[in-house]
């Protein structure tokens, strides 16, 4: 457990920590000379069960609230310090509000300098403290009267006993998630190199583990941990809830600063836009409107951001609303991270809250789909697991995003019943619920039905066109899996490169049907050198335009292929050419116009026309003067699926 002090300047926080632990946390010369804390101080006390109780001592000066917030972000137990001679003061109020905004509900109160007040004064201050705590984060917390400068003071002993009991009962944070340590201090240690310290917010790291995939975030620079001190003791690992010092290999001190994270590479995606729940304090004194500047303290970082309310109005004092925070520089956050905000001048704490989506979009911030997504994230943070999140994910959630949002490695993700992983040929797997998958299938089938109704003389759209009609914003991998499943179970049929519903077909009148059969026969006889439209029309003694129109219909049906204007190949002839190209590519690794010309016996011009057609339709792709076969070409698969 980590105990953090809170309270007004010169109320005896540092002296109290020294009395509790025997450690003087005012390590800087300026702190010792001025008698006030300027930087965060740290102390540790061993417990009877072998564990270690950690303390973070924060400065109380109003100008150093940013430092206090950096320390408070990593504590589990708040120790509010109030001097008996001064009583409740401005930073007492502000620090207590910060504890509440950061979600710290466990704590105690130390009534320091008790030797400087008589019984009546102590009673009045106690009454003030009781009134202050009522309805707040430390409501009902015990109050201990202490004289930290007196050796063996019974009040200090009672407080120490209370803290040790609370620490031994503390359940701690789960360490089965992704590792995240918020850096609050960085220094160089002679003979060891760069060392960072901070509180571990999640997960576990092992010294020397090259497979840990740690990075400095948001920079993204890979790191390796040589050695670890956890709770001020050498340790083979560091776990969530511990204060740790990590000895890092291969990085200079100047490359790291307070506010950075040492984290699993999967834990963060640096961002400038974060959607949050923002709570404004009753005494904030100002509302937060569109583009209001705010100083945001998140983790150990302090950044300037602008607020974009996601509701119809801004955020009024005493209310909680969803807001997007827009930062000038990238930073890192995870769902559920707590933060506080101060006013534009950074003089008053006016509110705080929790992160919902750490990688929010810059457009369509207020759309119904976004609000539903944020509802799912809020439900996940409130303990409802991934069910609500996935129910609100129209296209499912890819593995990397789900890992980042849940803060769990893939093997520990617990998908709700009725959810499955889709595995695209290219790209990450996607988790999607059965109702969402059914809804996407229905949209594709309805789009095809509408297409057939509006264009009854066409066989159907090709895959890319159908995607634009039915699911234009669907990820490519999801679309590919969805279409494959629809075709596999017969809900959608392929006809060449076109897609249609079962039972749909293009009907020709008797005269056109008879002419089409004769044209196909003549094209088949032509093999690799079919007749031009004008020659077919002359042979059949019919107008060219009628032949041209009929051949285009046959092309839409997949029975013919138009290579250039007025030159159509029979399906079987084109299939033979495509298979020849595939065999040449398998033999030589590529196809050139010369090798294709020689293999077919065609002229160079006709060979180039055919190769260019195969490039356009996706069988091959041109690279300078060669043509490379596209692996898993849907075009070639469709040809081979044709009967015969």
Coordinates of C-alpha atoms in Angstrom, one line a residue:
X1 CA 0.0 0.0 0.0
X2 CA 1.2 3.5 -0.8
X3 CA 0.3 6.3 1.7
X4 CA 0.3 9.9 0.4
X5 CA 0.2 13.0 2.6
X6 CA -2.1 15.9 1.8
X7 CA -2.5 19.3 3.5
X8 CA -1.5 22.9 3.7
X9 CA 2.0 24.2 3.7
X10 CA 3.9 24.1 7.1
X11 CA 1.3 21.8 8.7
X12 CA 4.0 19.2 9.5
X13 CA 3.6 16.6 6.7
X14 CA 7.3 15.9 6.3
X15 CA 8.0 15.9 10.0
X16 CA 5.1 13.4 10.5
X17 CA 6.4 11.1 7.8
X18 CA 9.8 11.2 9.5
X19 CA 8.3 10.3 12.9
X20 CA 6.3 7.4 11.3
X21 CA 9.3 6.0 9.3
X22 CA 12.5 7.5 10.7
X23 CA 13.2 8.8 7.2
X24 CA 13.7 12.5 6.4
X25 CA 12.1 13.0 3.0
X26 CA 13.4 16.6 2.5
X27 CA 16.4 15.5 0.5
X28 CA 17.1 18.8 -1.3
X29 CA 19.3 21.5 0.2
X30 CA 16.7 24.2 -0.5
X31 CA 14.0 22.2 1.2
X32 CA 16.2 21.8 4.3
X33 CA 17.2 25.5 4.3
X34 CA 13.6 26.8 3.8
X35 CA 11.9 24.1 5.9
X36 CA 9.3 23.4 3.3
X37 CA 8.8 20.6 0.7
X38 CA 9.4 21.5 -2.9
X39 CA 9.7 18.1 -4.5
X40 CA 8.1 14.7 -3.8
X41 CA 9.6 12.8 -0.9
X42 CA 9.6 9.1 -0.4
X43 CA 9.9 6.9 2.7
X44 CA 9.3 3.2 3.5
X45 CA 8.6 1.2 6.6
X46 CA 8.8 -2.6 6.9
X47 CA 5.8 -4.4 8.3
X48 CA 5.6 -7.4 10.5
X49 CA 4.4 -9.7 7.6
X50 CA 7.6 -8.9 5.6
X51 CA 5.9 -6.4 3.3
X52 CA 6.8 -2.7 3.0
X53 CA 4.5 0.3 3.5
X54 CA 5.4 3.2 1.2
X55 CA 4.9 6.9 1.8
X56 CA 4.8 9.8 -0.6
X57 CA 5.3 13.2 1.0
X58 CA 3.9 16.0 -1.1
X59 CA 4.5 19.8 -1.0
X60 CA 1.7 21.9 0.4
X61 CA 2.4 25.3 -1.2
X62 CA -0.3 26.5 -3.5
X63 CA 2.2 27.0 -6.3
X64 CA 3.3 23.4 -6.0
X65 CA -0.1 21.7 -6.4
X66 CA 1.1 20.3 -9.8
X67 CA 3.8 18.4 -7.8
X68 CA 1.3 17.3 -5.2
X69 CA -1.0 16.0 -8.0
X70 CA 1.9 14.0 -9.6
X71 CA 2.5 12.3 -6.2
X72 CA -1.2 11.8 -5.4
X73 CA -1.8 10.0 -8.7
X74 CA 0.0 6.9 -7.4
X75 CA -1.3 6.6 -3.9
X76 CA -3.8 4.2 -2.3
X77 CA -4.4 5.8 1.1
X78 CA -4.7 9.5 1.8
X79 CA -3.2 10.9 5.0
X80 CA -4.7 14.4 5.4
X81 CA -2.6 16.6 7.7
X82 CA -4.1 19.5 9.6
X83 CA -2.2 21.6 12.1
X84 CA -3.9 22.3 15.4
X85 CA -2.8 25.9 15.5
X86 CA -3.8 26.8 12.0
X87 CA -6.8 24.5 11.5
X88 CA -8.4 24.0 8.1
X89 CA -6.6 26.1 5.4
X90 CA -7.0 26.7 1.6
X91 CA -4.6 23.9 0.6
X92 CA -6.3 21.6 3.1
X93 CA -9.5 22.1 1.0
X94 CA -7.8 21.8 -2.3
X95 CA -5.8 18.7 -1.4
X96 CA -8.8 17.0 0.0
X97 CA -10.7 17.7 -3.3
X98 CA -7.8 16.3 -5.3
X99 CA -8.0 13.1 -3.3
X100 CA -11.7 12.8 -4.1
X101 CA -11.2 13.6 -7.8
X102 CA -8.5 10.9 -8.0
X103 CA -10.9 8.3 -6.5
X104 CA -9.0 7.9 -3.2
X105 CA -11.5 6.8 -0.6
X106 CA -9.4 5.2 2.0
X107 CA -7.6 7.5 4.5
X108 CA -7.0 9.0 7.9
X109 CA -6.5 12.5 9.4
X110 CA -3.5 13.6 11.4
X111 CA -4.1 16.5 13.7
X112 CA -0.5 17.7 14.0
X113 CA 1.1 20.1 16.4
X114 CA -1.4 19.1 19.1
X115 CA 1.0 20.3 21.7
X116 CA 0.4 23.9 20.5
X117 CA -3.3 23.9 21.2
X118 CA -5.4 23.6 24.4
X119 CA -8.3 21.2 24.7
X120 CA -10.9 23.8 23.5
X121 CA -8.9 24.6 20.4
X122 CA -8.4 20.9 19.6
X123 CA -12.1 20.4 19.9
X124 CA -12.9 23.3 17.6
X125 CA -10.5 22.0 15.0
X126 CA -11.9 18.5 15.3
X127 CA -15.3 19.9 14.7
X128 CA -14.1 21.8 11.6
X129 CA -12.5 18.6 10.3
X130 CA -15.7 16.6 10.9
X131 CA -17.6 19.2 8.9
X132 CA -15.0 19.2 6.2
X133 CA -15.0 15.4 5.7
X134 CA -18.7 15.0 5.8
X135 CA -20.0 13.7 2.4
X136 CA -16.4 13.8 1.0
X137 CA -13.9 11.1 0.0
X138 CA -12.6 10.7 3.6
X139 CA -16.0 10.8 5.3
X140 CA -15.8 8.9 8.6
X141 CA -12.0 8.7 8.5
X142 CA -10.4 8.5 12.0
X143 CA -8.6 11.5 13.4
X144 CA -5.3 11.1 15.3
X145 CA -3.9 13.9 17.5
X146 CA -0.1 13.8 17.2
X147 CA 3.0 15.7 18.2
X148 CA 5.5 14.5 15.6
X149 CA 8.5 16.2 17.3
X150 CA 8.1 14.4 20.6
X151 CA 9.9 11.0 20.7
X152 CA 7.5 8.2 21.5
X153 CA 4.4 10.3 21.1
X154 CA 1.4 8.0 21.7
X155 CA -0.6 9.7 18.9
X156 CA 2.1 8.9 16.3
X157 CA 2.2 5.3 17.6
X158 CA -1.6 5.0 17.3
X159 CA -1.5 6.4 13.8
X160 CA 1.4 4.1 12.8
X161 CA -0.6 1.1 14.1
X162 CA -3.7 2.2 12.1
X163 CA -1.7 2.6 8.9
X164 CA 0.0 -0.8 9.4
X165 CA -3.3 -2.5 10.0
X166 CA -4.8 -0.9 6.9
X167 CA -1.7 -1.9 4.8
X168 CA -2.0 -5.6 5.9
X169 CA -5.7 -5.6 5.0
X170 CA -5.1 -3.8 1.7
X171 CA -6.0 -6.1 -1.2
X172 CA -3.8 -4.3 -3.6
X173 CA -4.1 -3.8 -7.3
X174 CA -4.3 -6.7 -9.7
X175 CA -1.0 -7.4 -11.5
X176 CA -2.4 -9.5 -14.3
X177 CA -2.7 -6.6 -16.8
X178 CA -0.2 -4.7 -19.0
X179 CA 2.7 -3.1 -17.2
X180 CA 2.5 0.6 -16.7
X181 CA 4.8 2.8 -14.4
X182 CA 4.2 6.5 -14.2
X183 CA 7.6 8.2 -14.0
X184 CA 7.9 10.8 -11.2
X185 CA 11.6 11.0 -10.9
X186 CA 14.7 10.3 -13.1
X187 CA 18.3 10.4 -12.1
X188 CA 21.7 8.8 -12.9
X189 CA 23.3 6.4 -10.4
X190 CA 27.1 6.0 -10.7
X191 CA 28.0 2.6 -12.0
X192 CA 24.4 1.8 -13.0
X193 CA 23.2 4.5 -15.4
X194 CA 19.7 5.8 -15.7
X195 CA 17.2 5.1 -13.0
X196 CA 13.5 6.1 -13.0
X197 CA 11.1 5.9 -10.1
X198 CA 7.3 5.8 -10.0
X199 CA 4.2 3.9 -8.9
X200 CA 3.3 0.9 -11.0
X201 CA -0.3 1.4 -12.1
X202 CA -0.8 -2.1 -13.6
X203 CA 0.9 -5.4 -14.5
X204 CA 4.3 -6.8 -13.7
X205 CA 7.8 -6.5 -15.0
X206 CA 10.7 -8.8 -14.5
X207 CA 14.3 -7.6 -14.4
X208 CA 16.3 -8.7 -17.5
X209 CA 13.2 -10.0 -19.3
X210 CA 13.9 -9.2 -23.0
X211 CA 10.5 -10.4 -24.0
X212 CA 8.8 -7.7 -21.9
X213 CA 8.5 -5.4 -24.9
X214 CA 8.8 -2.3 -22.7
X215 CA 8.8 1.2 -24.2
X216 CA 9.2 4.8 -23.1
X217 CA 5.8 6.3 -23.8
X218 CA 4.8 8.4 -25.5
X219 CA 8.1 8.4 -27.4
X220 CA 7.8 4.7 -28.2
X221 CA 11.5 4.0 -27.6
X222 CA 12.2 0.4 -26.7
X223 CA 13.7 -0.2 -23.2
X224 CA 15.2 -3.0 -21.2
X225 CA 15.2 -3.2 -17.4
X226 CA 18.5 -4.2 -15.8
X227 CA 17.5 -4.2 -12.1
X228 CA 14.5 -3.4 -10.0
X229 CA 14.0 -2.0 -6.5
X230 CA 10.4 -2.5 -5.3
X231 CA 9.3 -0.7 -2.1
X232 CA 12.9 0.4 -1.5
X233 CA 14.2 -3.2 -1.7
X234 CA 16.1 -5.2 -4.4
X235 CA 13.5 -7.3 -6.2
X236 CA 13.4 -9.7 -9.2
X237 CA 10.2 -8.0 -10.3
X238 CA 7.9 -5.0 -9.9
X239 CA 4.1 -5.3 -9.5
X240 CA 1.0 -3.1 -9.6
X241 CA 0.6 -1.0 -6.5
X242 CA 4.3 -0.9 -5.7
X243 CA 6.7 2.0 -5.8
X244 CA 9.6 0.9 -8.0
X245 CA 12.9 2.1 -9.2
X246 CA 13.9 0.7 -12.6
X247 CA 17.5 0.7 -13.8
X248 CA 17.2 1.1 -17.5
X249 CA 19.7 0.0 -20.2
X250 CA 20.6 2.0 -23.2
X251 CA 18.9 5.3 -22.6
X252 CA 20.2 8.7 -21.2
X253 CA 18.6 10.6 -18.3
X254 CA 17.9 13.5 -20.6
X255 CA 15.5 11.4 -22.8
X256 CA 13.1 10.8 -19.9
X257 CA 11.0 13.3 -17.8
X258 CA 8.3 13.3 -15.2
X259 CA 5.0 12.5 -16.9
X260 CA 6.5 9.8 -19.1
X261 CA 5.5 6.1 -18.8
X262 CA 7.5 3.0 -18.8
X263 CA 5.0 0.6 -20.2
X264 CA 4.2 -2.6 -22.2
X265 CA 4.3 -1.5 -25.8
X266 CA 0.7 -2.7 -26.2
X267 CA -0.7 -0.5 -23.3
X268 CA -0.7 2.8 -25.1
X269 CA -1.3 4.5 -28.4
X270 CA 0.0 8.1 -28.0
X271 CA -2.9 10.6 -28.6
X272 CA -3.8 14.2 -28.6
X273 CA -7.6 13.7 -28.1
X274 CA -9.1 12.0 -25.0
X275 CA -12.8 11.6 -24.2
X276 CA -13.4 11.9 -20.5
X277 CA -16.0 12.2 -17.8
X278 CA -15.3 15.7 -16.3
X279 CA -16.7 16.6 -12.9
X280 CA -16.6 20.3 -11.9
X281 CA -16.4 21.1 -8.3
X282 CA -19.2 23.1 -6.7
X283 CA -16.8 25.9 -6.0
X284 CA -15.2 25.8 -9.4
X285 CA -16.3 29.4 -10.0
X286 CA -16.5 28.9 -13.8
X287 CA -18.2 26.7 -16.3
X288 CA -16.2 24.8 -19.0
X289 CA -17.4 25.7 -22.5
X290 CA -16.2 25.0 -26.0
X291 CA -12.4 25.3 -26.3
X292 CA -12.0 26.3 -22.6
X293 CA -8.3 26.1 -21.7
X294 CA -7.5 23.7 -18.8
X295 CA -4.4 22.5 -17.1
X296 CA -4.7 18.7 -16.9
X297 CA -2.8 16.5 -14.4
X298 CA -3.0 12.9 -15.6
X299 CA -0.6 10.3 -14.1
X300 CA 2.5 12.3 -13.3
X301 CA 2.1 14.6 -16.4
X302 CA 0.9 18.2 -16.5
X303 CA -0.4 19.4 -19.9
X304 CA -2.4 22.3 -21.3
X305 CA -5.6 21.2 -23.1
X306 CA -8.7 22.7 -24.6
X307 CA -12.1 21.2 -23.7
X308 CA -14.8 20.3 -26.2
X309 CA -18.0 19.4 -24.4
X310 CA -19.7 16.4 -26.0
X311 CA -23.2 17.3 -24.8
X312 CA -25.4 20.1 -25.9
X313 CA -24.0 22.6 -23.4
X314 CA -20.9 23.1 -21.4
X315 CA -20.1 21.7 -17.9
X316 CA -21.5 23.8 -15.0
X317 CA -20.0 23.8 -11.5
X318 CA -21.3 20.8 -9.5
X319 CA -22.1 18.7 -12.6
X320 CA -20.4 15.8 -14.5
X321 CA -20.5 15.7 -18.3
X322 CA -18.5 14.1 -21.1
X323 CA -15.8 16.2 -22.6
X324 CA -13.1 15.7 -25.2
X325 CA -9.7 17.1 -24.1
X326 CA -7.6 18.2 -27.0
X327 CA -3.8 18.5 -26.3
X328 CA -1.1 20.2 -28.3
X329 CA 1.3 17.3 -27.8
X330 CA 0.9 13.6 -27.7
X331 CA 0.4 11.9 -24.3
X332 CA -0.6 8.5 -23.0
X333 CA -3.6 7.4 -21.0
X334 CA -5.8 4.3 -20.4
X335 CA -9.5 3.9 -19.7
X336 CA -10.3 4.5 -16.1
X337 CA -7.2 6.7 -15.4
X338 CA -8.1 9.5 -13.0
X339 CA -7.1 13.2 -13.6
X340 CA -7.6 16.6 -12.2
X341 CA -8.0 19.9 -14.0
X342 CA -7.0 23.4 -12.9
X343 CA -8.2 26.7 -14.3
X344 CA -6.5 28.6 -17.2
X345 CA -4.1 30.3 -14.9
X346 CA -3.3 27.1 -13.0
X347 CA -4.2 28.7 -9.7
X348 CA -7.2 26.7 -8.7
X349 CA -8.3 23.1 -8.9
X350 CA -11.7 23.2 -10.5
X351 CA -12.5 19.5 -11.2
X352 CA -11.3 16.2 -12.5
X353 CA -12.7 12.8 -13.5
X354 CA -11.8 9.6 -15.4
X355 CA -10.7 8.7 -18.9
X356 CA -13.2 6.9 -21.1
X357 CA -11.6 6.7 -24.6
X358 CA -7.9 7.6 -24.6
X359 CA -7.8 7.6 -28.4
X360 CA -10.8 9.7 -29.4
X361 CA -11.5 10.8 -32.9
X362 CA -11.3 14.4 -34.1
X363 CA -14.4 14.2 -36.2
X364 CA -18.0 13.1 -35.4
X365 CA -17.3 13.5 -31.7
X366 CA -21.0 13.8 -30.8
X367 CA -22.5 11.2 -33.2
X368 CA -24.9 8.7 -31.7
X369 CA -22.4 5.9 -32.5
X370 CA -19.7 7.7 -30.5
X371 CA -22.0 8.2 -27.6
X372 CA -23.0 4.5 -27.6
X373 CA -19.3 3.6 -27.7
X374 CA -18.6 5.8 -24.7
X375 CA -21.6 4.2 -22.9
X376 CA -19.9 0.8 -23.5
X377 CA -16.6 2.1 -22.1
X378 CA -18.2 3.5 -19.1
X379 CA -20.0 0.3 -18.4
X380 CA -16.8 -1.6 -18.8
X381 CA -15.1 0.6 -16.2
X382 CA -18.1 0.2 -13.9
X383 CA -17.5 -3.5 -13.8
X384 CA -19.7 -4.9 -16.5
X385 CA -16.8 -6.4 -18.4
X386 CA -16.4 -6.4 -22.2
X387 CA -20.1 -7.3 -22.9
X388 CA -21.4 -3.7 -23.0
X389 CA -18.3 -2.4 -24.9
X390 CA -18.7 -5.1 -27.7
X391 CA -22.4 -4.6 -27.9
X392 CA -21.8 -1.0 -28.8
X393 CA -19.1 -1.8 -31.3
X394 CA -20.7 -1.7 -34.8
X395 CA -17.8 -3.4 -36.5
X396 CA -16.4 -5.3 -33.5
X397 CA -13.1 -4.5 -31.9
X398 CA -9.7 -5.5 -33.3
X399 CA -7.4 -7.4 -30.9
X400 CA -4.8 -4.5 -30.4
X401 CA -7.6 -2.0 -29.5
X402 CA -9.3 -4.5 -27.2
X403 CA -6.0 -5.3 -25.4
X404 CA -5.3 -1.6 -25.0
X405 CA -8.8 -0.7 -23.7
X406 CA -9.0 -3.6 -21.3
X407 CA -5.4 -3.3 -20.2
X408 CA -5.0 -7.1 -20.6
X409 CA -2.8 -9.3 -22.8
X410 CA -4.7 -11.2 -25.4
X411 CA -4.6 -14.5 -23.5
X412 CA -6.3 -13.0 -20.5
X413 CA -9.2 -11.3 -22.4
X414 CA -12.5 -12.8 -21.3
X415 CA -14.9 -12.5 -24.2
X416 CA -18.6 -12.6 -23.3
X417 CA -20.7 -15.5 -24.4
X418 CA -21.8 -15.2 -28.0
X419 CA -18.7 -13.3 -29.0
X420 CA -16.1 -14.8 -31.4
X421 CA -12.9 -13.9 -33.1
X422 CA -12.9 -13.2 -36.8
X423 CA -9.6 -14.0 -38.5
X424 CA -9.0 -11.9 -41.7
X425 CA -6.4 -13.2 -44.2
X426 CA -4.6 -9.8 -43.7
X427 CA -4.8 -7.8 -40.5
X428 CA -5.6 -8.4 -36.9
X429 CA -8.4 -10.6 -35.6
X430 CA -11.6 -8.9 -34.6
X431 CA -13.9 -9.7 -31.7
X432 CA -17.6 -9.3 -32.6
X433 CA -20.9 -10.3 -31.0
X434 CA -23.4 -12.6 -32.7
X435 CA -26.1 -9.9 -32.9
X436 CA -23.6 -7.4 -34.4
X437 CA -22.5 -10.0 -37.0
X438 CA -26.1 -10.9 -37.8
X439 CA -26.9 -7.2 -38.3
X440 CA -24.0 -6.7 -40.7
X441 CA -25.1 -9.8 -42.7
X442 CA -28.6 -8.4 -42.9
X443 CA -27.3 -5.0 -44.2
X444 CA -25.3 -6.8 -47.0
X445 CA -28.3 -8.9 -48.0
X446 CA -30.6 -5.9 -48.0
X447 CA -28.2 -3.9 -50.1
X448 CA -28.1 -6.7 -52.7
X449 CA -31.9 -6.9 -52.7
X450 CA -32.1 -3.1 -53.3
X451 CA -29.6 -3.4 -56.1
X452 CA -31.5 -6.2 -57.8
X453 CA -34.7 -4.2 -57.5
X454 CA -33.2 -1.0 -59.0
X455 CA -31.0 -2.8 -61.6
X456 CA -32.8 -6.0 -62.6
X457 CA -30.8 -6.3 -65.9
X458 CA -27.5 -6.4 -64.1
X459 CA -26.1 -9.6 -62.4
X460 CA -25.1 -7.7 -59.3
X461 CA -22.3 -5.5 -58.0
X462 CA -18.7 -6.6 -57.7
X463 CA -17.3 -6.9 -54.1
X464 CA -15.8 -3.4 -53.9
X465 CA -19.0 -1.8 -55.2
X466 CA -21.1 -3.8 -52.8
X467 CA -18.9 -2.7 -49.9
X468 CA -19.4 0.9 -50.8
X469 CA -23.2 0.4 -50.9
X470 CA -23.7 -1.7 -47.8
X471 CA -20.8 -1.1 -45.4
X472 CA -18.7 1.8 -46.6
X473 CA -16.9 2.4 -43.3
X474 CA -16.3 -1.2 -42.4
X475 CA -12.7 -2.3 -42.0
X476 CA -11.3 -4.2 -44.9
X477 CA -10.5 -7.3 -42.9
X478 CA -13.9 -7.5 -41.4
X479 CA -15.6 -7.0 -44.8
X480 CA -13.5 -9.8 -46.3
X481 CA -14.4 -12.3 -43.6
X482 CA -18.1 -11.3 -43.7
X483 CA -18.3 -11.7 -47.5
X484 CA -16.5 -15.0 -47.4
X485 CA -19.0 -16.3 -44.8
X486 CA -22.0 -15.1 -46.8
X487 CA -20.7 -16.9 -49.9
X488 CA -19.7 -20.0 -48.1
X489 CA -23.2 -20.6 -46.6
X490 CA -25.0 -19.7 -49.8
X491 CA -26.6 -16.5 -48.6
X492 CA -24.8 -14.7 -51.4
X493 CA -23.7 -16.2 -54.7
X494 CA -20.8 -15.4 -57.0
X495 CA -21.1 -15.1 -60.7
X496 CA -17.7 -14.4 -62.0
X497 CA -16.6 -11.2 -60.2
X498 CA -20.3 -10.2 -59.5
X499 CA -22.3 -11.0 -56.4
X500 CA -26.0 -11.7 -56.2
X501 CA -28.7 -13.2 -54.0
X502 CA -29.8 -16.8 -54.7
X503 CA -32.4 -16.9 -57.4
X504 CA -31.5 -13.7 -59.1
X505 CA -30.7 -13.9 -62.8
X506 CA -30.9 -11.7 -65.9
X507 CA -33.5 -12.8 -68.3
X508 CA -33.3 -12.2 -72.1
X509 CA -36.2 -12.4 -74.5
X510 CA -36.2 -15.4 -76.8
X511 CA -34.6 -13.6 -79.8
X512 CA -31.8 -12.1 -77.7
X513 CA -31.2 -15.4 -75.9
X514 CA -30.9 -17.3 -79.2
X515 CA -28.5 -14.6 -80.5
X516 CA -26.5 -14.7 -77.3
X517 CA -26.0 -18.5 -77.7
X518 CA -24.7 -18.1 -81.2
X519 CA -22.4 -15.2 -80.2
X520 CA -20.9 -17.3 -77.4
X521 CA -20.4 -20.2 -79.8
X522 CA -18.5 -18.0 -82.3
X523 CA -16.4 -16.5 -79.4
X524 CA -15.5 -19.9 -78.1
X525 CA -14.5 -21.0 -81.6
X526 CA -12.2 -18.0 -81.8
X527 CA -10.3 -19.1 -78.7
X528 CA -7.5 -16.7 -77.9
X529 CA -8.3 -14.6 -81.0
X530 CA -12.1 -13.9 -80.9
X531 CA -13.8 -11.8 -83.5
X532 CA -14.4 -8.1 -83.1
X533 CA -18.0 -6.8 -82.6
X534 CA -18.2 -5.6 -86.2
X535 CA -17.3 -9.0 -87.5
X536 CA -19.7 -10.8 -85.2
X537 CA -22.5 -8.4 -86.3
X538 CA -21.7 -8.9 -90.0
X539 CA -21.7 -12.7 -89.5
X540 CA -25.1 -12.6 -87.8
X541 CA -26.5 -10.0 -90.1
X542 CA -27.6 -7.8 -87.1
X543 CA -26.8 -4.2 -86.1
X544 CA -23.5 -3.7 -84.3
X545 CA -25.2 -1.8 -81.5
X546 CA -27.4 -4.8 -80.7
X547 CA -24.3 -7.1 -80.6
X548 CA -22.4 -4.7 -78.5
X549 CA -25.3 -4.3 -76.0
X550 CA -25.8 -8.1 -75.8
X551 CA -22.1 -8.8 -75.3
X552 CA -22.0 -6.2 -72.4
X553 CA -24.9 -8.1 -70.8
X554 CA -23.1 -11.4 -71.2
X555 CA -20.0 -9.7 -69.6
X556 CA -22.2 -8.6 -66.7
X557 CA -23.4 -12.2 -66.3
X558 CA -19.8 -13.5 -66.3
X559 CA -20.1 -15.4 -69.6
X560 CA -17.8 -13.0 -71.5
X561 CA -15.0 -10.5 -70.7
X562 CA -14.4 -7.2 -72.4
X563 CA -10.6 -6.7 -72.9
X564 CA -10.8 -3.6 -75.0
X565 CA -13.6 -1.7 -76.7
X566 CA -15.5 -4.0 -79.0
X567 CA -13.3 -7.1 -78.2
X568 CA -14.9 -9.7 -75.9
X569 CA -13.5 -13.1 -74.9
X570 CA -15.5 -16.2 -74.0
X571 CA -15.4 -17.1 -70.4
X572 CA -13.5 -20.4 -71.0
X573 CA -11.0 -18.7 -73.2
X574 CA -10.2 -16.1 -70.6
X575 CA -10.0 -18.7 -67.9
X576 CA -7.4 -20.6 -70.0
X577 CA -5.4 -17.4 -70.5
X578 CA -5.6 -16.6 -66.8
X579 CA -4.4 -20.1 -65.9
X580 CA -1.6 -19.8 -68.4
X581 CA -0.5 -16.5 -66.8
X582 CA -0.6 -18.2 -63.4
X583 CA 1.6 -21.1 -64.6
X584 CA 4.1 -18.8 -66.2
X585 CA 4.3 -16.8 -63.0
X586 CA 4.8 -19.9 -61.0
X587 CA 7.6 -21.0 -63.3
X588 CA 9.4 -17.7 -63.7
X589 CA 8.2 -15.6 -60.8
X590 CA 6.9 -13.1 -63.3
X591 CA 5.3 -12.7 -66.7
X592 CA 6.5 -10.5 -69.5
X593 CA 4.8 -9.6 -72.7
X594 CA 7.4 -11.6 -74.6
X595 CA 7.0 -14.8 -72.7
X596 CA 3.2 -14.5 -72.8
X597 CA 3.2 -13.8 -76.5
X598 CA 5.4 -16.9 -77.2
X599 CA 3.2 -19.1 -75.0
X600 CA 0.0 -18.1 -76.7
X601 CA 1.2 -17.5 -80.2
X602 CA -0.5 -14.2 -80.2
X603 CA 0.8 -10.9 -81.6
X604 CA 2.6 -8.6 -79.2
X605 CA -0.2 -6.0 -79.2
X606 CA -2.9 -8.5 -78.4
X607 CA -0.7 -10.1 -75.6
X608 CA -0.2 -6.7 -74.0
X609 CA -3.9 -5.9 -74.2
X610 CA -4.7 -9.2 -72.4
X611 CA -2.0 -8.6 -69.7
X612 CA -3.3 -5.1 -69.1
X613 CA -6.8 -6.4 -68.7
X614 CA -5.6 -9.0 -66.1
X615 CA -3.8 -6.2 -64.3
X616 CA -7.0 -4.1 -64.2
X617 CA -9.2 -6.9 -63.0
X618 CA -6.8 -8.0 -60.2
X619 CA -5.2 -11.2 -61.3
X620 CA -1.8 -9.5 -61.7
X621 CA -0.1 -6.3 -61.0
X622 CA 2.4 -4.5 -63.2
X623 CA 5.9 -3.7 -61.9
X624 CA 7.8 -1.8 -64.6
X625 CA 7.8 -4.2 -67.6
X626 CA 6.7 -7.3 -65.7
X627 CA 3.5 -8.7 -64.3
X628 CA 3.4 -10.4 -60.9
X629 CA 0.6 -12.7 -59.8
X630 CA -1.5 -11.4 -56.9
X631 CA -1.7 -14.0 -54.2
X632 CA -5.2 -15.3 -53.4
X633 CA -6.6 -13.4 -56.3
X634 CA -10.4 -13.4 -56.0
X635 CA -10.6 -13.0 -59.8
X636 CA -8.8 -16.2 -60.4
X637 CA -10.7 -18.1 -57.7
X638 CA -14.0 -16.9 -59.3
X639 CA -12.9 -18.1 -62.7
X640 CA -12.0 -21.5 -61.4
X641 CA -15.3 -21.7 -59.6
X642 CA -17.1 -21.6 -62.9
X643 CA -18.5 -24.9 -64.2
X644 CA -16.6 -26.7 -66.8

